Amino acid sequence: MPPRKLRPETALARRLHVFGIVQGVGFRPFIYRLARRFGLAGWVKNVGRGVEIHVESCSAPALAAFARAVSTDLPPLARVERSTLRPAKAQGLTGFEVKPSGEGDSFVFIAPDISVCGACRADIRNPVDRRFGYPFTNCTDCGPRYTIVRALPYDRARTTMAGFPMCPDCRREYRDPLDRRYHAQPVACPACGPSLILRDSRTGRILEGGIEAVARLVRAGKIAAVKGLGGYHLLANPRNSRAVARLRKTKDRQRKPLALMAKDLATARRYARISPAEQRLLLSERRPIVLLSKSRDIPGIAPHLDEVGIMLPYTPLHDILLEHLGLVIATSSNPKDAPIIKDDDGDLGRLSDVVLTHNRPIEMRADDSVVKVVRGKPLFVRRARGYVPYPQRVPEGLASNSSVIALGAELKDTVSVYKNGYVITSQFLGDLDDYRNRLYFEETIGHLEKLFSVSPACVVSDLHPDFHTTRFAETLGIPHLRLQHHHAHVLAACLEHGFPVGKRILGVSWDGYGYGADGSAWGGEFLLADYERAERFAHFEPRPLPGGDAAAREPWRMALSYLHALDPSGPPDLPFLRRLPPRLVRGVWEMIASGLRSPLSTSCGRLFDAVAALTDLAPLENEYEAEAAMRLEAAAGPEGGAYPFGLRRPQGSPLVVSFVPSVREIASDIRRGVSPSVISAKFHGALARAAVTIAKEARETAGIEAVALTGGVFLNRRLLGRAEAALERNGFQVLRPVAYSPNDESISVGQIAFALAKLKGHRLRKAGLRPPDGRSRSS
């Protein structure tokens, strides 16, 4: 219903400001149609802090109904965090319009990149549609967002589509409020939008044939680099063993799993068992790689593991390609340990035979997200495309007017920024021991600070003095807080789930390594924690790491470390040792006995390495992080009991949990010929029981009723499922990451929580007050 002409002296007017994910999701077109539905005059525009709406009418009920509908009838991708409605001065407007975006201080959320929607998929498959076969088709409900935006508010001129003027047909759609491409910023077609270019990787010569030629070459065993949303994929035929071997050689990735992209759900089901929850993830607008239980193995794709990573096409380009290929390896184009390639980089010539590129620049690179499902809920292995930069609200008691930046740890790094009650966490950035990832890290900090107009009052880093993040923080010239690694893990789960300020939780934080509060190597920790401080309630018994970092690379070293605790007289005769030179074994044994180059560690990750080596499941040297542990998990049979573990209570010190009794029983089972599947299942059972045992101790002695399961070890589906279920059966509230990964990607989230608590505590103490729980704290 069009609005009628209003007289300013009789009209009622309202000004509405909406904050949330309201830019790049069709929100302004939605408001336009809503205003027409209620017969309102006025305007809507993007502003730096959301969307501003002015409406006028002679009908108060119509204005009230409009305000309600703004929150209840949202477009699919929009999310309103808060809105404010106030009276305004009527302007005598006669229609409703979408105004150009306003300038100014920016803090508004941008949607993640969203997979191609059903309507656009139908367009590219319709031979009479002008976008038939066009690989850059999109609308307000789908397409690129985060990877193309340069600044906010989100308008075409502030994206990498700025260099593509719209043709008359696209401009007509863009200006038509009844069209689903109304104000879709990346809107394009073959006449005016980006285009594909196929090149020979080595010579740079332009080749004919486009997508069809790429499909033909991949089927024949060639490797193609294909530019997607956040960077290049390397595509290869998974059924061609020579192509798989070549791909692994060029990427220097001999055993690490490779992801697959399947044409559709039916194709994926030929190779994996898919639960309803996993199906929802596969078909969601986020389109992550989902780790699924194998039903049919493809040699060389995920060797020695029981799961395979599969995703469905998420851009029109992928959709068209997979119509030709059905199933393809789709792995990131990065050289080993480097970030994904987003530009026409020289490395593409070394990694591939042909390059299918295009002329739409990628502003911010982003890998594919990787997720699995445990007990019906997501468990992120890697959070990136499709989920970043989705915001996280902080608990009410932590909100601050100050902005904060947190830099994470060193491996699997992310960066988080806090502003106005929300945390925004970057995509996975990789390991910062590689200089290319450090450049990516700095690039991402600059992008987030610019995009969200963040001027941090303080910076948070890990406690480790030699991490690159710690050193970088020291160069910023602002107050610098440092937080112990495992405390950060625990706080990430607390912040995500809105755990109350002032309460304590038992954090079960298990991983490979974190710099401890005493300067030693921690990794099997039970912390009594709140947002400001943590105390060590219990920990794994420290064991020597023979050779230091070499013990993390070579799992058999940790097996010897645990065997030495059983009988220091000499190495036993177990099958796994027969693969090693006797002289090397004796040398490492003597290293353990003397303590030479064998620092102590409570690491749970190294315990997994030891058991994987004892059962002869581990490689002599890990190619990728947690390889031995993943093989051990894959081998586990049905649940059936648990190995014993020890518990010591040193006077005035934390409880000590010893798995030497487990290793004694494991060694005995190996000699008796018990299968690795039984041993693995009982080992996982021992860990789950240890978590419950310590939780009960914490409840009895400290009144703890909530437990957080955090750290990279809890990427283990079997362990997480057993521990979470057992704790719940014993009446505990269990927090575990759902929107983030339990691994080091979530460290920066926990660091934000700590900084906000410190800022709040400082303000309270300055005012002569105490923190909410009444305990005094050191600042």
Coordinates of C-alpha atoms in Angstrom, one line a residue, residues 126-576:
N126 CA 18.2 -21.9 -16.7
P127 CA 19.3 -21.7 -20.4
V128 CA 17.0 -18.7 -21.1
D129 CA 18.2 -16.7 -18.1
R130 CA 20.9 -14.0 -18.9
R131 CA 23.0 -15.5 -16.0
F132 CA 22.9 -19.0 -17.4
G133 CA 26.3 -20.6 -16.5
Y134 CA 27.6 -17.3 -15.0
P135 CA 29.9 -18.1 -12.1
F136 CA 29.6 -14.8 -10.2
T137 CA 25.8 -14.8 -9.8
N138 CA 24.5 -13.6 -6.4
C139 CA 21.7 -11.7 -4.7
T140 CA 20.9 -10.2 -1.3
D141 CA 20.6 -13.7 0.2
C142 CA 23.9 -15.1 -0.9
G143 CA 27.4 -14.4 -2.3
P144 CA 30.6 -12.8 -1.0
R145 CA 30.7 -10.4 1.9
Y146 CA 33.6 -10.5 4.3
T147 CA 36.2 -11.4 1.7
I148 CA 35.3 -8.5 -0.6
V149 CA 34.6 -5.6 1.9
R150 CA 37.2 -2.9 2.3
A151 CA 35.3 -0.6 4.6
L152 CA 31.9 -0.1 6.3
P153 CA 29.1 0.9 5.7
Y154 CA 28.7 -2.0 3.3
D155 CA 28.2 -0.4 -0.2
R156 CA 29.6 -1.4 -3.6
A157 CA 32.1 1.4 -3.7
R158 CA 33.6 0.0 -0.5
T159 CA 34.1 -3.5 -1.9
T160 CA 36.3 -5.1 -4.5
M161 CA 33.3 -4.8 -6.9
A162 CA 33.9 -1.1 -7.1
G163 CA 35.8 -1.5 -10.4
F164 CA 32.8 -3.1 -12.1
P165 CA 30.2 -0.5 -13.1
M166 CA 26.7 -2.0 -13.5
C167 CA 25.1 -2.5 -16.9
P168 CA 21.6 -1.2 -17.4
D169 CA 20.0 -4.5 -16.6
C170 CA 21.9 -5.0 -13.4
R171 CA 21.2 -1.4 -12.4
R172 CA 17.5 -1.9 -13.0
E173 CA 17.5 -4.9 -10.6
Y174 CA 19.7 -3.1 -8.1
R175 CA 17.2 -0.2 -8.0
D176 CA 14.0 -2.2 -8.0
P177 CA 12.7 -2.7 -4.4
L178 CA 10.7 -5.7 -5.5
D179 CA 13.7 -7.5 -7.0
R180 CA 15.8 -9.9 -4.8
R181 CA 18.9 -8.1 -6.1
Y182 CA 17.8 -4.8 -4.8
H183 CA 20.9 -3.2 -3.3
A184 CA 22.8 -6.5 -3.6
Q185 CA 26.3 -4.9 -3.6
P186 CA 28.1 -7.6 -5.6
V187 CA 25.4 -7.9 -8.3
A188 CA 26.8 -8.7 -11.7
C189 CA 26.2 -10.5 -15.0
P190 CA 28.2 -11.5 -18.0
A191 CA 27.8 -8.1 -19.5
C192 CA 29.3 -6.1 -16.7
G193 CA 30.8 -8.4 -14.0
P194 CA 33.9 -10.3 -13.3
S195 CA 35.1 -12.9 -15.8
L196 CA 37.1 -16.1 -15.8
I197 CA 40.6 -16.5 -17.3
L198 CA 42.3 -19.9 -17.8
R199 CA 46.1 -19.9 -17.9
D200 CA 48.8 -22.5 -18.2
S201 CA 50.5 -22.4 -14.7
R202 CA 54.0 -22.5 -15.9
T203 CA 54.0 -20.3 -19.1
G204 CA 51.1 -18.0 -18.3
R205 CA 49.6 -18.6 -21.7
I206 CA 45.9 -18.0 -21.9
L207 CA 44.0 -21.2 -22.7
E208 CA 40.6 -21.7 -24.2
G209 CA 37.6 -23.7 -22.8
G210 CA 37.1 -22.2 -19.4
I211 CA 35.3 -24.4 -16.8
E212 CA 34.7 -27.3 -19.3
A213 CA 38.5 -27.4 -20.1
V214 CA 39.3 -27.4 -16.4
A215 CA 37.0 -30.3 -15.7
R216 CA 38.4 -32.2 -18.7
L217 CA 42.0 -31.7 -17.5
V218 CA 41.2 -32.6 -13.8
R219 CA 39.5 -35.8 -15.0
A220 CA 42.7 -36.6 -17.0
G221 CA 44.9 -36.3 -13.9
K222 CA 46.0 -32.6 -14.0
I223 CA 46.0 -30.3 -11.0
A224 CA 44.0 -27.1 -11.3
A225 CA 44.3 -24.0 -9.1
V226 CA 40.8 -22.4 -9.0
K227 CA 40.2 -18.9 -7.4
G228 CA 37.2 -19.0 -5.0
L229 CA 35.9 -16.7 -2.4
G230 CA 38.8 -16.5 0.1
G231 CA 41.6 -17.9 -2.0
Y232 CA 42.6 -20.6 -4.4
H233 CA 41.7 -24.3 -4.2
L234 CA 43.8 -27.0 -5.7
L235 CA 41.5 -29.4 -7.5
A236 CA 42.5 -33.0 -8.4
N237 CA 40.8 -36.2 -9.3
P238 CA 40.5 -38.3 -6.1
R239 CA 40.2 -41.5 -8.1
N240 CA 43.4 -41.0 -10.0
S241 CA 46.2 -42.3 -7.7
R242 CA 48.9 -40.6 -9.8
A243 CA 47.2 -37.2 -9.5
V244 CA 46.8 -37.7 -5.7
A245 CA 50.5 -38.6 -5.4
R246 CA 51.5 -35.5 -7.4
L247 CA 49.4 -33.2 -5.4
R248 CA 50.8 -34.6 -2.1
K249 CA 54.3 -34.2 -3.5
T250 CA 53.8 -30.6 -4.6
K251 CA 52.2 -29.6 -1.3
D252 CA 54.8 -31.6 0.7
R253 CA 51.8 -33.3 2.4
Q254 CA 52.3 -37.1 2.4
R255 CA 49.7 -38.2 4.9
K256 CA 47.7 -35.2 6.1
P257 CA 44.0 -35.6 5.1
L258 CA 42.7 -33.9 1.9
A259 CA 39.3 -32.4 1.7
L260 CA 36.7 -33.5 -0.9
M261 CA 34.0 -31.4 -2.6
A262 CA 31.0 -33.5 -3.7
K263 CA 28.4 -32.4 -6.3
D264 CA 25.5 -33.1 -3.9
L265 CA 24.4 -35.0 -0.8
A266 CA 23.8 -38.3 -2.8
T267 CA 27.5 -38.2 -4.0
A268 CA 28.8 -37.6 -0.5
R269 CA 26.7 -40.5 0.9
R270 CA 28.6 -42.9 -1.4
Y271 CA 31.7 -42.3 0.7
A272 CA 30.5 -41.3 4.2
R273 CA 27.8 -42.0 6.7
I274 CA 25.9 -38.7 7.4
S275 CA 23.7 -38.0 10.4
P276 CA 20.8 -35.5 10.4
A277 CA 23.0 -32.9 12.2
E278 CA 25.9 -33.4 9.8
Q279 CA 23.4 -33.1 6.8
R280 CA 22.2 -29.8 8.2
L281 CA 25.8 -28.5 8.3
L282 CA 26.6 -29.7 4.8
L283 CA 23.4 -28.0 3.4
S284 CA 23.6 -24.9 5.5
E285 CA 24.4 -21.5 3.9
R286 CA 27.8 -21.7 5.7
R287 CA 28.9 -24.8 3.7
P288 CA 31.8 -25.9 5.9
I289 CA 34.0 -29.0 5.4
V290 CA 32.3 -31.6 7.6
L291 CA 34.3 -34.5 9.0
L292 CA 32.2 -37.6 8.4
S293 CA 32.6 -41.3 9.2
K294 CA 33.9 -43.2 6.2
S295 CA 31.7 -45.7 4.6
R296 CA 34.0 -46.3 1.6
D297 CA 37.6 -45.4 1.6
I298 CA 39.4 -43.6 -1.2
P299 CA 43.0 -44.6 -1.0
G300 CA 45.4 -41.6 -0.3
I301 CA 42.7 -39.1 0.8
A302 CA 42.7 -39.6 4.6
P303 CA 45.1 -42.4 5.3
H304 CA 45.0 -44.3 8.7
L305 CA 41.9 -42.3 9.7
D306 CA 38.2 -43.3 10.0
E307 CA 36.8 -40.0 8.9
V308 CA 36.9 -37.9 5.7
G309 CA 36.2 -34.2 5.2
I310 CA 33.6 -33.4 2.6
M311 CA 31.9 -30.1 1.6
L312 CA 29.3 -29.2 -1.0
P313 CA 29.7 -26.5 -3.6
Y314 CA 29.3 -23.0 -2.2
T315 CA 29.8 -20.7 -5.1
P316 CA 28.2 -20.8 -8.6
L317 CA 31.7 -21.5 -10.0
H318 CA 32.0 -24.6 -7.8
D319 CA 28.5 -25.6 -8.6
I320 CA 29.1 -25.5 -12.4
L321 CA 32.5 -27.3 -12.0
L322 CA 31.0 -30.1 -9.9
E323 CA 28.2 -30.7 -12.4
H324 CA 31.1 -31.9 -14.7
L325 CA 33.2 -33.6 -12.1
G326 CA 30.9 -35.1 -9.4
L327 CA 33.7 -35.4 -6.8
V328 CA 37.0 -33.7 -6.5
I329 CA 39.8 -33.0 -4.1
A330 CA 39.5 -29.4 -3.1
T331 CA 42.4 -28.4 -0.8
S332 CA 43.8 -24.9 -0.1
S333 CA 46.5 -23.7 -2.4
N334 CA 49.0 -22.8 0.2
P335 CA 52.6 -24.1 0.2
K336 CA 53.3 -26.0 3.4
D337 CA 52.6 -23.9 6.6
A338 CA 51.9 -20.8 4.6
P339 CA 48.5 -18.9 4.3
I340 CA 46.1 -19.7 1.5
I341 CA 47.0 -17.9 -1.8
K342 CA 44.6 -15.1 -2.8
D343 CA 46.4 -13.4 -5.7
D344 CA 48.0 -14.7 -8.9
D345 CA 51.0 -15.8 -7.0
G346 CA 54.2 -17.3 -8.4
D347 CA 53.7 -20.4 -6.1
L348 CA 50.6 -21.4 -8.2
G349 CA 53.0 -22.3 -11.1
R350 CA 54.7 -24.8 -8.8
L351 CA 51.6 -26.2 -7.3
S352 CA 49.3 -26.7 -10.3
D353 CA 49.2 -27.3 -14.1
V354 CA 46.5 -24.8 -14.9
V355 CA 45.0 -21.7 -13.1
L356 CA 41.4 -20.7 -13.4
T357 CA 41.4 -17.2 -12.1
H358 CA 39.1 -14.2 -12.3
N359 CA 39.4 -10.4 -12.1
R360 CA 37.4 -9.8 -8.9
P361 CA 40.1 -9.1 -6.2
I362 CA 40.0 -10.8 -2.8
E363 CA 40.3 -8.3 -0.1
M364 CA 40.7 -10.7 2.9
R365 CA 41.7 -14.3 2.4
A366 CA 39.9 -17.0 4.3
D367 CA 40.2 -20.8 4.4
D368 CA 37.3 -23.2 4.4
S369 CA 35.9 -23.9 7.8
V370 CA 36.2 -27.4 9.1
V371 CA 33.7 -28.9 11.6
K372 CA 32.5 -32.2 13.1
V373 CA 29.5 -33.1 15.1
V374 CA 29.6 -34.5 18.7
R375 CA 26.4 -35.3 20.5
G376 CA 24.4 -33.3 18.0
K377 CA 26.4 -30.1 18.3
P378 CA 29.1 -28.6 16.1
L379 CA 32.8 -28.9 17.1
F380 CA 35.0 -26.6 15.1
V381 CA 38.4 -27.8 13.9
R382 CA 38.9 -24.6 12.0
R383 CA 36.6 -21.5 12.0
A384 CA 36.9 -19.3 8.9
R385 CA 34.8 -18.9 5.7
G386 CA 31.1 -18.8 6.3
Y387 CA 31.4 -18.0 10.1
V388 CA 33.8 -15.0 10.2
P389 CA 33.2 -12.2 11.3
Y390 CA 30.1 -13.4 13.2
P391 CA 30.0 -11.4 16.5
Q392 CA 29.8 -12.8 20.0
R393 CA 28.1 -10.9 22.7
V394 CA 30.0 -10.8 26.1
P395 CA 28.3 -11.5 29.4
E396 CA 26.6 -8.4 30.9
G397 CA 29.0 -8.1 33.7
L398 CA 32.0 -7.8 31.4
A399 CA 30.8 -5.1 29.0
S400 CA 33.1 -2.1 28.8
N401 CA 33.3 1.2 26.9
S402 CA 36.9 0.5 26.2
S403 CA 38.0 -1.4 23.1
V404 CA 40.5 -4.3 23.4
I405 CA 42.6 -6.3 21.0
A406 CA 43.8 -9.9 21.7
L407 CA 46.5 -11.5 19.7
G408 CA 46.1 -15.2 20.6
A409 CA 49.0 -17.6 21.0
E410 CA 51.4 -18.9 18.4
L411 CA 49.9 -21.9 16.7
K412 CA 46.5 -22.0 15.0
D413 CA 46.3 -18.3 15.7
T414 CA 43.4 -15.9 15.5
V415 CA 43.0 -12.3 16.5
S416 CA 39.9 -10.9 18.4
V417 CA 38.7 -7.3 18.8
Y418 CA 36.2 -6.1 21.4
K419 CA 34.0 -3.1 21.0
N420 CA 30.6 -2.0 22.4
G421 CA 29.8 -5.3 24.1
Y422 CA 30.8 -7.6 21.3
V423 CA 33.8 -9.8 20.3
I424 CA 34.7 -10.2 16.7
T425 CA 37.2 -13.0 16.0
S426 CA 39.2 -13.3 12.8
Q427 CA 39.5 -16.3 10.6
F428 CA 42.1 -19.0 11.2
L429 CA 45.6 -17.4 10.6
G430 CA 47.9 -20.5 10.9
D431 CA 51.1 -20.9 12.8
L432 CA 53.1 -17.8 13.3
D433 CA 56.5 -19.4 13.2
D434 CA 56.2 -18.9 9.4
Y435 CA 57.0 -15.3 8.3
R436 CA 54.2 -15.4 5.7
N437 CA 51.6 -16.1 8.4
R438 CA 53.0 -13.3 10.4
L439 CA 52.4 -10.9 7.5
Y440 CA 48.9 -12.4 7.3
F441 CA 48.5 -11.8 11.0
E442 CA 49.4 -8.1 10.7
E443 CA 47.3 -7.7 7.6
T444 CA 44.3 -9.1 9.5
I445 CA 44.8 -6.9 12.5
G446 CA 44.8 -3.8 10.2
H447 CA 41.7 -5.0 8.4
L448 CA 39.7 -5.6 11.6
E449 CA 40.7 -2.3 13.2
K450 CA 39.8 -0.4 10.0
L451 CA 36.6 -2.3 9.4
F452 CA 35.2 -1.9 12.9
S453 CA 36.9 1.4 13.8
V454 CA 38.7 -0.1 16.8
S455 CA 41.2 2.0 18.7
P456 CA 42.2 -0.5 21.5
A457 CA 42.8 0.7 25.0
C458 CA 44.9 -2.4 25.7
V459 CA 46.3 -5.5 24.1
V460 CA 46.4 -9.0 25.5
S461 CA 48.8 -11.8 24.6
D462 CA 49.9 -15.2 25.9
L463 CA 52.2 -15.5 28.9
H464 CA 55.0 -17.0 26.8
P465 CA 57.7 -14.4 26.5
D466 CA 59.1 -15.6 23.2
F467 CA 55.8 -15.9 21.2
H468 CA 55.7 -13.6 18.2
T469 CA 52.3 -12.4 19.5
T470 CA 53.9 -11.3 22.8
R471 CA 56.7 -9.5 21.1
F472 CA 54.3 -7.8 18.7
A473 CA 52.1 -6.7 21.6
E474 CA 55.1 -5.0 23.1
T475 CA 55.6 -2.8 20.1
L476 CA 52.0 -1.3 20.1
G477 CA 52.7 1.3 22.9
I478 CA 49.5 0.6 24.8
P479 CA 48.9 -1.3 28.1
H480 CA 49.8 -4.9 27.6
L481 CA 48.2 -7.8 29.6
R482 CA 49.5 -11.3 29.5
L483 CA 47.3 -14.4 30.2
Q484 CA 48.3 -18.0 30.9
H485 CA 47.5 -20.2 28.0
H486 CA 45.1 -22.7 29.7
H487 CA 43.3 -20.0 31.6
A488 CA 42.6 -18.4 28.2
H489 CA 41.2 -21.7 26.9
V490 CA 38.8 -21.9 29.8
L491 CA 37.6 -18.3 29.6
A492 CA 36.8 -18.7 25.9
A493 CA 34.2 -21.3 26.8
C494 CA 32.9 -19.1 29.6
L495 CA 32.5 -16.0 27.4
E496 CA 30.8 -18.0 24.6
H497 CA 28.2 -19.5 27.0
G498 CA 27.7 -16.3 29.1
F499 CA 29.1 -17.9 32.3
P500 CA 28.3 -15.5 35.2
V501 CA 30.9 -13.0 36.3
G502 CA 32.1 -13.8 39.9
K503 CA 31.5 -17.5 39.7
R504 CA 34.2 -20.1 39.5
I505 CA 34.4 -23.1 37.1
L506 CA 36.6 -26.1 36.8
G507 CA 38.5 -25.8 33.6
V508 CA 39.6 -29.1 32.2
S509 CA 42.2 -27.8 29.7
W510 CA 44.1 -30.5 27.8
D511 CA 46.4 -29.9 24.9
G512 CA 50.0 -30.4 23.7
Y513 CA 51.7 -27.4 25.2
G514 CA 51.1 -24.1 27.0
Y515 CA 53.6 -22.0 28.9
G516 CA 52.8 -22.5 32.6
A517 CA 52.5 -20.0 35.4
D518 CA 55.7 -21.5 36.8
G519 CA 57.5 -21.4 33.5
S520 CA 57.3 -25.1 32.8
A521 CA 55.4 -26.9 30.0
W522 CA 51.8 -27.5 30.9
G523 CA 49.1 -29.4 29.0
G524 CA 47.0 -31.6 31.3
E525 CA 45.4 -29.0 33.5
F526 CA 42.5 -28.7 35.9
L527 CA 42.0 -25.1 36.8
L528 CA 39.7 -23.4 39.3
A529 CA 39.0 -20.3 37.4
D530 CA 37.0 -17.1 37.1
Y531 CA 37.4 -14.3 34.6
E532 CA 40.3 -12.7 36.5
R533 CA 42.4 -15.5 37.9
A534 CA 43.0 -19.2 38.0
E535 CA 44.5 -21.7 40.4
R536 CA 45.9 -25.1 39.6
F537 CA 43.6 -27.6 41.3
A538 CA 45.1 -30.7 39.7
H539 CA 47.4 -31.7 36.8
F540 CA 48.8 -34.7 35.0
E541 CA 52.0 -36.1 36.5
P542 CA 55.0 -34.5 34.7
R543 CA 57.0 -36.7 32.4
P544 CA 60.3 -36.0 30.6
L545 CA 60.2 -34.8 27.0
P546 CA 63.4 -36.5 25.7
G547 CA 64.9 -34.2 23.2
G548 CA 62.5 -31.3 23.9
D549 CA 60.5 -30.4 20.8
A550 CA 61.7 -33.7 19.2
A551 CA 59.4 -35.5 21.6
A552 CA 56.4 -33.8 20.0
R553 CA 57.6 -34.8 16.5
E554 CA 58.5 -38.4 17.3
P555 CA 55.8 -40.2 19.4
W556 CA 58.0 -43.2 20.3
R557 CA 60.1 -40.9 22.5
M558 CA 57.2 -40.3 24.8
A559 CA 56.4 -44.0 24.9
L560 CA 60.0 -44.5 26.2
S561 CA 59.4 -41.7 28.7
Y562 CA 56.4 -43.5 30.2
L563 CA 58.1 -46.9 30.0
H564 CA 61.0 -45.6 31.9
A565 CA 58.7 -44.7 34.8
L566 CA 57.6 -48.4 34.9
D567 CA 61.2 -49.9 35.0
P568 CA 64.2 -47.6 34.6
S569 CA 66.6 -50.6 34.2
G570 CA 66.2 -50.7 30.4
P571 CA 63.8 -50.6 27.4
P572 CA 61.4 -53.5 27.3
D573 CA 60.9 -55.7 24.2
L574 CA 57.8 -54.3 22.6
P575 CA 56.9 -54.5 18.9
F576 CA 57.1 -50.7 18.2

